[in-house]
mmCIF file of C-alpha atoms in Angstrom:
data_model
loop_
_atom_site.group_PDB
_atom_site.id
_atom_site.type_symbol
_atom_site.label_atom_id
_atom_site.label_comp_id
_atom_site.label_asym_id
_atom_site.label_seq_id
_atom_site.Cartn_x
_atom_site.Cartn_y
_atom_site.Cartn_z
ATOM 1 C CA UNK N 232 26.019 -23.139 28.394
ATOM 2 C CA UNK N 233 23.028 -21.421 26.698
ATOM 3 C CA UNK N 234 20.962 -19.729 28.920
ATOM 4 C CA UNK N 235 17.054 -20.485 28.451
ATOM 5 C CA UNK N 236 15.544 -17.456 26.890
ATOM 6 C CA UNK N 237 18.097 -17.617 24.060
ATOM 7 C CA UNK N 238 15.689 -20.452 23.013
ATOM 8 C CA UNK N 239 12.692 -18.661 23.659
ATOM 9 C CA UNK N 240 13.809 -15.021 22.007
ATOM 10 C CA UNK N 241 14.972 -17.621 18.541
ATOM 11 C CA UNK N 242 11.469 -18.882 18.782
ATOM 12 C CA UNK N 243 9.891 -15.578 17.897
ATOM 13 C CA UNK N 244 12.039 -15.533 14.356
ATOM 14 C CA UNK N 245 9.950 -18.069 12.741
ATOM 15 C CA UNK N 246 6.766 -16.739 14.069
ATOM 16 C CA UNK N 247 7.308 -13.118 12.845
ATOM 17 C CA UNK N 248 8.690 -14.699 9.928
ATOM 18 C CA UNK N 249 5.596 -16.685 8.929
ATOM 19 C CA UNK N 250 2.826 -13.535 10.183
ATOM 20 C CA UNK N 251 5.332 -11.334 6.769
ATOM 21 C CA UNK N 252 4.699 -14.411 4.587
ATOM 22 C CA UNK N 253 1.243 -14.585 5.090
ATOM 23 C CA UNK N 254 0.305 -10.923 4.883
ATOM 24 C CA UNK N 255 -1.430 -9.549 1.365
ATOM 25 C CA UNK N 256 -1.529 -6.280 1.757
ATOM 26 C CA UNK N 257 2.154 -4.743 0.980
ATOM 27 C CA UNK N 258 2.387 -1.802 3.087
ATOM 28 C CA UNK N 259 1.442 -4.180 5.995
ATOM 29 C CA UNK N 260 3.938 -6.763 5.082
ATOM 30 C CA UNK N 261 6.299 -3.833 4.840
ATOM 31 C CA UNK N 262 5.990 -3.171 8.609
ATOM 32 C CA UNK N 263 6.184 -6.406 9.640
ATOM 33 C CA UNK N 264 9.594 -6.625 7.928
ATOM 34 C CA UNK N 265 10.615 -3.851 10.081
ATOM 35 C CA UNK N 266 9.475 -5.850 13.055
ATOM 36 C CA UNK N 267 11.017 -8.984 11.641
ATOM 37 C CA UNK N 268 14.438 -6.864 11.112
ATOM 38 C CA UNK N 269 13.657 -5.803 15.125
ATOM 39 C CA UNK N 270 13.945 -9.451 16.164
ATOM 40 C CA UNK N 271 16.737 -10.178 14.153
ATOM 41 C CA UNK N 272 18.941 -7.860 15.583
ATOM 42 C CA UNK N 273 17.649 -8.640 18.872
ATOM 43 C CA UNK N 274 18.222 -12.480 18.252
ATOM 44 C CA UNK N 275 21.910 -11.681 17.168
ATOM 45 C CA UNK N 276 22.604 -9.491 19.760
ATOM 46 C CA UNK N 277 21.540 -12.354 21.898
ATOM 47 C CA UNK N 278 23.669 -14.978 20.286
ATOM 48 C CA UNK N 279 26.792 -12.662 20.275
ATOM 49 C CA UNK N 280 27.238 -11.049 16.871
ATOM 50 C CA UNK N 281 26.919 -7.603 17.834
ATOM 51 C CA UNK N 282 28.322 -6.155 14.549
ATOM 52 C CA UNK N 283 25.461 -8.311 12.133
ATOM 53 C CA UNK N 284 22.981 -7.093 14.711
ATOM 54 C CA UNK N 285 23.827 -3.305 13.752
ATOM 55 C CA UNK N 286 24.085 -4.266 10.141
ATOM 56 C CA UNK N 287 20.684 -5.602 10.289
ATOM 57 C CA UNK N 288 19.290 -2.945 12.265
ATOM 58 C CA UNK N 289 20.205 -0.165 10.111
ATOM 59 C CA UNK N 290 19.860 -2.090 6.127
ATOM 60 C CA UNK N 291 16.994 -4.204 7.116
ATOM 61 C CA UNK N 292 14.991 -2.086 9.409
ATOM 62 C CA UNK N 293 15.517 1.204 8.500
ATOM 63 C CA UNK N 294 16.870 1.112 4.389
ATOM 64 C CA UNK N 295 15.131 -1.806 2.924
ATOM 65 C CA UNK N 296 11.803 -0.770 4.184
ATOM 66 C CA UNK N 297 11.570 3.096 3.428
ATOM 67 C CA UNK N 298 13.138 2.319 -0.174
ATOM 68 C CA UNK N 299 10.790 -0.651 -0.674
ATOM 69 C CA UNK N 300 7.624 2.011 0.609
ATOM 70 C CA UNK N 301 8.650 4.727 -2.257
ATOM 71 C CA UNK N 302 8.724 1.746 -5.004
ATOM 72 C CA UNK N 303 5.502 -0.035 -3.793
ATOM 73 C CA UNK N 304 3.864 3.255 -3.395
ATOM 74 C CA UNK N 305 5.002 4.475 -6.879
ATOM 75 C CA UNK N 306 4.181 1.409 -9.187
ATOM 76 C CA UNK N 307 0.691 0.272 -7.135
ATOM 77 C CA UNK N 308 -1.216 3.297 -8.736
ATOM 78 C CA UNK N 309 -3.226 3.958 -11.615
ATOM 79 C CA UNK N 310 -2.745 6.973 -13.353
ATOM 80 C CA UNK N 311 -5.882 8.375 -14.815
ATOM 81 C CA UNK N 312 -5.577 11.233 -16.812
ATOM 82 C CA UNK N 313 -8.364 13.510 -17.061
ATOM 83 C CA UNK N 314 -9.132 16.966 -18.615
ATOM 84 C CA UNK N 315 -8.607 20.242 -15.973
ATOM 85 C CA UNK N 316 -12.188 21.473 -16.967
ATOM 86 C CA UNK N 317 -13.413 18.288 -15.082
ATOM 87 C CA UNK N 318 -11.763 18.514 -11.836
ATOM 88 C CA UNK N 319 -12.427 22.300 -11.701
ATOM 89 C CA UNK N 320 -15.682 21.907 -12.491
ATOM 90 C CA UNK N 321 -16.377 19.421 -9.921
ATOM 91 C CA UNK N 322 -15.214 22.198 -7.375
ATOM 92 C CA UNK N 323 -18.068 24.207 -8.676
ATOM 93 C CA UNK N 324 -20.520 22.211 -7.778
ATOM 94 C CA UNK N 325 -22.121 21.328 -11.251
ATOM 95 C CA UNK N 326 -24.282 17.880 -12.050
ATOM 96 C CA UNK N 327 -22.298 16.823 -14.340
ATOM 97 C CA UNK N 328 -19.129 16.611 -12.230
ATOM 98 C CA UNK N 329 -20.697 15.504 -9.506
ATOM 99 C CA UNK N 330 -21.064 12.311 -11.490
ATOM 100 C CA UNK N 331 -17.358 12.997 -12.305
ATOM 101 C CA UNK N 332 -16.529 12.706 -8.286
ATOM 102 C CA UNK N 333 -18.671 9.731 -8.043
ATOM 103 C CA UNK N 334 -16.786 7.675 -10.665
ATOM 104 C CA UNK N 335 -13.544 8.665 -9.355
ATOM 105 C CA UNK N 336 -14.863 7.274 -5.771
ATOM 106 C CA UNK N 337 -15.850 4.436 -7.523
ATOM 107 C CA UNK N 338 -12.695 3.962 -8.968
ATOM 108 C CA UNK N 339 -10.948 4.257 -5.965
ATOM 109 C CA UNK N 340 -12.812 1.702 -4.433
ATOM 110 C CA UNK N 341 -12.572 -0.708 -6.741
ATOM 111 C CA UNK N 342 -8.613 -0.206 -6.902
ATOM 112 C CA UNK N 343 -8.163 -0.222 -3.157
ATOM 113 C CA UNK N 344 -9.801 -3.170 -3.155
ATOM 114 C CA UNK N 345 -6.023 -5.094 -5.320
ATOM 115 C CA UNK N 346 -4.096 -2.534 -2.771
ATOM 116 C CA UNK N 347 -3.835 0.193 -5.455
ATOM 117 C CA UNK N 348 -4.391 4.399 -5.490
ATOM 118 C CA UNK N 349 -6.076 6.195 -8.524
ATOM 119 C CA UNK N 350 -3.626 9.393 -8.949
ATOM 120 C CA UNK N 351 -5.407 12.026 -11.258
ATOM 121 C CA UNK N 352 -3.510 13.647 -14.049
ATOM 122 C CA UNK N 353 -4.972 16.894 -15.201
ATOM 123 C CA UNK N 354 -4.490 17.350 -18.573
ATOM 124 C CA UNK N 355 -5.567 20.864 -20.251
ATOM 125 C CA UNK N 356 -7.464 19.452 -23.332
ATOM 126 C CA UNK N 357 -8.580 16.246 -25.337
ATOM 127 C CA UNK N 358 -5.630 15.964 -27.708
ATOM 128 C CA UNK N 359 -2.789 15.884 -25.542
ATOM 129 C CA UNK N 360 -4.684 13.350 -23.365
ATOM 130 C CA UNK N 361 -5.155 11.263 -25.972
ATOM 131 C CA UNK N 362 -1.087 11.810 -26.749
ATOM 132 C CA UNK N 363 -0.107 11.126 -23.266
ATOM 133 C CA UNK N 364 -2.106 7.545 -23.261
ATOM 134 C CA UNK N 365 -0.138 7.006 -26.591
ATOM 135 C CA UNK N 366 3.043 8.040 -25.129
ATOM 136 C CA UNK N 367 2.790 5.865 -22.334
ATOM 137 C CA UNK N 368 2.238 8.631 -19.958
ATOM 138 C CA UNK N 369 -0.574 7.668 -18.110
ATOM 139 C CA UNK N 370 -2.687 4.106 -17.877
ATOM 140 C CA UNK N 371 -5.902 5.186 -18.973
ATOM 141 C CA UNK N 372 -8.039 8.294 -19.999
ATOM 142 C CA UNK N 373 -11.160 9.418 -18.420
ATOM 143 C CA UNK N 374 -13.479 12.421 -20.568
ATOM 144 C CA UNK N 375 -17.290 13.285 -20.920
ATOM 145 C CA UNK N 376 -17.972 10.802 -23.835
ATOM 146 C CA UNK N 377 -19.372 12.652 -27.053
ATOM 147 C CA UNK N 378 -22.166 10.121 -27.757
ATOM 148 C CA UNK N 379 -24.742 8.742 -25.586
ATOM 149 C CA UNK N 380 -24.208 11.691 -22.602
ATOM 150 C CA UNK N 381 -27.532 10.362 -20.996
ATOM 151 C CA UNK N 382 -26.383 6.774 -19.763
ATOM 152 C CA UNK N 383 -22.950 6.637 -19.583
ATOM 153 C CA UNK N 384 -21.570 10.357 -19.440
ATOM 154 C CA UNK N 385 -17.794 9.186 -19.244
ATOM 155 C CA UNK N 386 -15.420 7.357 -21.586
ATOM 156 C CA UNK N 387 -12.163 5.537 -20.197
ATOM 157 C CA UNK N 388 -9.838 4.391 -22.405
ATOM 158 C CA UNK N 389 -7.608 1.859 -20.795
ATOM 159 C CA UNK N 390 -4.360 0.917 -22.372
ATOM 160 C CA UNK N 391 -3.410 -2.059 -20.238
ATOM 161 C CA UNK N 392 -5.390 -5.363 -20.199
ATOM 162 C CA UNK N 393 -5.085 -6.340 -16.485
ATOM 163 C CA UNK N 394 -6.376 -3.135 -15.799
ATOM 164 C CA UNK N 395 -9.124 -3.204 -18.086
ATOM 165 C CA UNK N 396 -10.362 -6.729 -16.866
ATOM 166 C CA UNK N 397 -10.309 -5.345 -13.301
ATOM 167 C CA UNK N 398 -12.672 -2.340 -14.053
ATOM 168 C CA UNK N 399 -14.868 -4.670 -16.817
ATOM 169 C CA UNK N 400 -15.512 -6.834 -13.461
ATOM 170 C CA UNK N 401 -15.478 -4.916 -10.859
ATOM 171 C CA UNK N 402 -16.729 -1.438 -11.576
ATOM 172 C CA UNK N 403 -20.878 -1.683 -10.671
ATOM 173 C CA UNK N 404 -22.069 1.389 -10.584
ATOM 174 C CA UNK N 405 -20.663 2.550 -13.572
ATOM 175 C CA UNK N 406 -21.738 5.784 -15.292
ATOM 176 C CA UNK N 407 -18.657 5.143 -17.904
ATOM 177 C CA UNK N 408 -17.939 3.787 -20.987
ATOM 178 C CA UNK N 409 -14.841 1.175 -20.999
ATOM 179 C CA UNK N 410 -12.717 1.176 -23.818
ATOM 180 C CA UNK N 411 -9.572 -1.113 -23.960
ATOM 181 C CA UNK N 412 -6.830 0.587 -26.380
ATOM 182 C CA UNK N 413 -3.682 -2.032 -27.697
ATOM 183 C CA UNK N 414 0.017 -0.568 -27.652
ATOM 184 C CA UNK N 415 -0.841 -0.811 -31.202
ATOM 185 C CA UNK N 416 -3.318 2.151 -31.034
ATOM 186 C CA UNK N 417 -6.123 0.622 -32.526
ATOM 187 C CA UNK N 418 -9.245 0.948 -30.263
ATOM 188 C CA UNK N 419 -11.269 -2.058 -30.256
ATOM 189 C CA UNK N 420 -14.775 -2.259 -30.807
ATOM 190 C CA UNK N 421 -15.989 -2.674 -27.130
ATOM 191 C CA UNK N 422 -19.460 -2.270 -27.304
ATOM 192 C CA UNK N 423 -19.927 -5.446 -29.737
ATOM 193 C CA UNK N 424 -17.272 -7.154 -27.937
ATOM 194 C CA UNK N 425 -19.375 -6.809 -24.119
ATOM 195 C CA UNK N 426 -23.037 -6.022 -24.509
ATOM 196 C CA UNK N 427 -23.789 -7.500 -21.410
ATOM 197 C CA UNK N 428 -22.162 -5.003 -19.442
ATOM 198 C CA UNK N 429 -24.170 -2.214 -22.247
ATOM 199 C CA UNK N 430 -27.401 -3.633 -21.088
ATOM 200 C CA UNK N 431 -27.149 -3.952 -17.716
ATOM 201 C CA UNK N 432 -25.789 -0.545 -17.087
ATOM 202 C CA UNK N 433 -28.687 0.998 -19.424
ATOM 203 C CA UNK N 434 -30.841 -0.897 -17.296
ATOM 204 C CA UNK N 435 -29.768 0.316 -13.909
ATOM 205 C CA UNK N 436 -29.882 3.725 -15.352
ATOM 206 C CA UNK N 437 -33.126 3.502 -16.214
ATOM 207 C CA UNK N 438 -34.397 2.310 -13.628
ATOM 208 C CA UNK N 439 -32.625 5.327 -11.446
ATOM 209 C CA UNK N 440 -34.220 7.364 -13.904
ATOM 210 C CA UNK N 441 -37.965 6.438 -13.523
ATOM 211 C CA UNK N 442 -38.151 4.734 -9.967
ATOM 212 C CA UNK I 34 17.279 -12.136 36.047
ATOM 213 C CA UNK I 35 16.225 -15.279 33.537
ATOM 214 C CA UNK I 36 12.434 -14.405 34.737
ATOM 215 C CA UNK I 37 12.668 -11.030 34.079
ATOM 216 C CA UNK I 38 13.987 -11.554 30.646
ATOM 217 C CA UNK I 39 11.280 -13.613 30.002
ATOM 218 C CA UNK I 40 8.614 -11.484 31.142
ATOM 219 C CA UNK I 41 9.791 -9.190 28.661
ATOM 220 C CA UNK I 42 9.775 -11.509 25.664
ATOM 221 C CA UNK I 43 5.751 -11.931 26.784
ATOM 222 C CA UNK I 44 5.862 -8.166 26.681
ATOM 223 C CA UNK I 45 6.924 -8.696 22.983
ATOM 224 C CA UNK I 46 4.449 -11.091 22.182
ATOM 225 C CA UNK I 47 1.235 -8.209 22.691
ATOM 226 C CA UNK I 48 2.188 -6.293 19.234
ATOM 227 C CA UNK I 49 2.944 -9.003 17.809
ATOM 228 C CA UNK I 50 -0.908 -9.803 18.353
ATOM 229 C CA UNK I 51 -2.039 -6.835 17.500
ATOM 230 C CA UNK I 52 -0.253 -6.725 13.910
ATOM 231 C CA UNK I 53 -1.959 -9.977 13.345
ATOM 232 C CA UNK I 54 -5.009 -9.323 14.465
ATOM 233 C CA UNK I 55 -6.049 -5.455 13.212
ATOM 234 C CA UNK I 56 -6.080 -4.135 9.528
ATOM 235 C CA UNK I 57 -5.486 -0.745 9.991
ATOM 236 C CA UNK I 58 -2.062 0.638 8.864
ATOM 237 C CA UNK I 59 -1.611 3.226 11.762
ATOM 238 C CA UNK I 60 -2.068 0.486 14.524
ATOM 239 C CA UNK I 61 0.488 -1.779 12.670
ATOM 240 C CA UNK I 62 2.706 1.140 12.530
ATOM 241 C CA UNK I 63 2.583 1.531 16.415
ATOM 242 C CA UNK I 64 2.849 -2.167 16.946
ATOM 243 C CA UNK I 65 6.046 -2.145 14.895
ATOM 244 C CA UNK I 66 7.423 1.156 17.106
ATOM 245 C CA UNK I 67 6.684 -0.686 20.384
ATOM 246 C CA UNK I 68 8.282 -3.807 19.073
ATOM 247 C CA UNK I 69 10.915 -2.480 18.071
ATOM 248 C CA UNK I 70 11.691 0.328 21.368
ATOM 249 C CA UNK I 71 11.099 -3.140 23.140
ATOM 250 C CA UNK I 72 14.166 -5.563 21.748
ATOM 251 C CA UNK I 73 16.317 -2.424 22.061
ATOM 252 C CA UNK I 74 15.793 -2.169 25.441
ATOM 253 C CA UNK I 75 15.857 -5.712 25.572
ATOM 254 C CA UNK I 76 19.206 -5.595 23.963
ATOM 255 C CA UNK I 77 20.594 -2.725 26.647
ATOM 256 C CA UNK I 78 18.988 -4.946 29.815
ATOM 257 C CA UNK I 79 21.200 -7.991 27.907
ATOM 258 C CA UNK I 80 24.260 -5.703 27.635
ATOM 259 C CA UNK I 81 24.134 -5.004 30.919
ATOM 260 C CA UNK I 82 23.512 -8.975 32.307
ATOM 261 C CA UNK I 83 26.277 -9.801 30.478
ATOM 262 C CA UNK I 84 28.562 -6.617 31.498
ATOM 263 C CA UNK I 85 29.143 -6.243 27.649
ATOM 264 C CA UNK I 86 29.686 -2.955 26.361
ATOM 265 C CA UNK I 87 29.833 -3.541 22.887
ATOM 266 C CA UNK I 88 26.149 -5.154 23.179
ATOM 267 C CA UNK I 89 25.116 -2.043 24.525
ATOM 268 C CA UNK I 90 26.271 0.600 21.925
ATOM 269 C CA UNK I 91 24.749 -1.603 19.449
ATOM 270 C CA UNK I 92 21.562 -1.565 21.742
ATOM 271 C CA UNK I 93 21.933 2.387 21.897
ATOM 272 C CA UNK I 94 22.488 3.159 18.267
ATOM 273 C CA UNK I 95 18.807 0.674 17.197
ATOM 274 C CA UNK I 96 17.043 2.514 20.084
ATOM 275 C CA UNK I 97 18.228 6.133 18.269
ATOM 276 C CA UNK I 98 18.341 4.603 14.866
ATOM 277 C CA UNK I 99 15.252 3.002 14.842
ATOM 278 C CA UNK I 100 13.027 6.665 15.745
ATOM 279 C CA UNK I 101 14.537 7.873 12.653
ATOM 280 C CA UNK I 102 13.282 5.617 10.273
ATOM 281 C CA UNK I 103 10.150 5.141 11.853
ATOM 282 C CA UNK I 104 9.087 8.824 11.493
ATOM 283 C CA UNK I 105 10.838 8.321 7.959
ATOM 284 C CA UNK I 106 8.522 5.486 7.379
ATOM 285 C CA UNK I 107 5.271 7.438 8.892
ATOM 286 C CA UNK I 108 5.559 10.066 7.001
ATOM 287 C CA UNK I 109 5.773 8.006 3.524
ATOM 288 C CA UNK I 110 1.951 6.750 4.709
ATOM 289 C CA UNK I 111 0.959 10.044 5.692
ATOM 290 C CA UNK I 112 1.273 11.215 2.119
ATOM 291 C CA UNK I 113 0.204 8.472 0.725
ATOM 292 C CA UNK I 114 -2.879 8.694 2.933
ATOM 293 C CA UNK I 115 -3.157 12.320 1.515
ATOM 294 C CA UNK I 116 -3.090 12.266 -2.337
#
């Protein structure tokens, strides 16, 4: 004889079950498998196997989801490496880095948006940035470009494709200069490659420029 | 005793709406604390229906258990909140 809320407390499996599946966001989805490990061990209390219950409790609830937080939280990120004189000058209150805190906002929108974090990497000059993104280091580069400082005051250099198609179609208000590097470390000619994305930005600039 | 049992299952049911209804992390995070305080002392009130006692330690040790790795679990979002 089964009593009647055995039924009912089963019942909530699937729908807990089916509110993980259909979550996007993974830190979300991570909590709901801690409430889905909850019911579990509630359901197999209920149906008598105390021992799996505990089991459940303590791997499912409690293990699986802290260990699966440090590994989502350590591969959804973009590391951006960027020169020291930048983010210290950006405390000082310059124009220039101003800009600088703007982009990385921007950035950080645009990343939150596919559930990722933009982690700066202070590097102390140009050379070893440029060794790091070569080494595999860090995912992209961000400096004050050498040419063209009126329009687009930034370069990023982008060593990863996905990446660089995310911030090619995403990143509006850009002040920056994309640049998509192969593991081969040959830069390719990006301006010839997207001059629509040239033209509008000079555009929008402008048009900041002389309202 | 059945209706009582119930009544907490509908208990259950109100974070369960929450989690599907609000985006923020923080409230999801408090839905999955009150769900889970909830089937443990679900599991104890079981434990002591059925005068089980091995139902109940296992009841005890998710109630304890499960305040650990929550706070474990909080403060991975804090910091990731932070940086």
């Amino acid at each position: 004889m089964i009593d009647s809320y055995v039924y009912v407390i089963t019942a909530l499996l699937p729908l807990v079950s089916c509110m993980l599946i259909f979550q996007v966001n993974p830190y979300h989805a991570l909590v709901i498998r801690g409430i889905l490990g909850a019911v579990t061990a509630l359901t197999y209390t209920v149906l008598g196997a105390a021992d799996v219950a505990l089991t459940e409790a303590l791997v499912g609830t409690l293990l699986a989801v802290v260990l699966y937080t440090v590994a989502v939280r350590s591969s959804m990120v973009l590391r951006l490496g960027v020169l020291k004189s930048a983010i210290a000058g950006g405390e000082a209150g310059d124009p220039q880095p101003v800009s600088f805190k703007q982009l990385t906002t921007d950035l950080q929108t645009v990343f939150s948006n596919h559930h990722m974090r933009v982690e700066l990497v202070p590097y102390p000059n140009r050379e070893e940035l440029h060794q790091a993104l070569v080494d595999k280091e860090i995912h992209a580069t961000c400096h004050s470009s050498e040419t063209c400082t009126d329009h687009q005051p930034y370069d990023i250099t982008i060593r990863l494709p996905r990446l660089y198609d995310i911030l090619r179609a995403e990143l509006a208000s850009s002040t920056a200069h994309l640049t998509y590097m192969s593991s081969s470390d040959s830069v390719s000619a990006h301006s010839s490659i997207h001059p629509s994305i040239h033209s509008s930005v000079h555009s929008s600039e402008s048009e900041e420029a002389h309202p | 005793m059945n209706l009582i049992l119930i009544g907490m299952i509908l208990a259950l049911l109100i974070p369960l709406y929450e989690v599907w209804k609000d985006d923020d992390i923080w409230q999801t995070m408090l839905a999955f604390s009150s769900v889970s305080t909830k089937t443990a002392v679900m599991i104890l009130f079981i434990s002591v229906l059925r005068d089980d006692w091995m139902i109940g330690v296992v009841g005890v040790i998710i109630l304890s258990v499960g305040n650990a790795g929550f706070m474990l679990l909080a403060h991975i979002l804090k910091r990731m909140g932070d940086t």
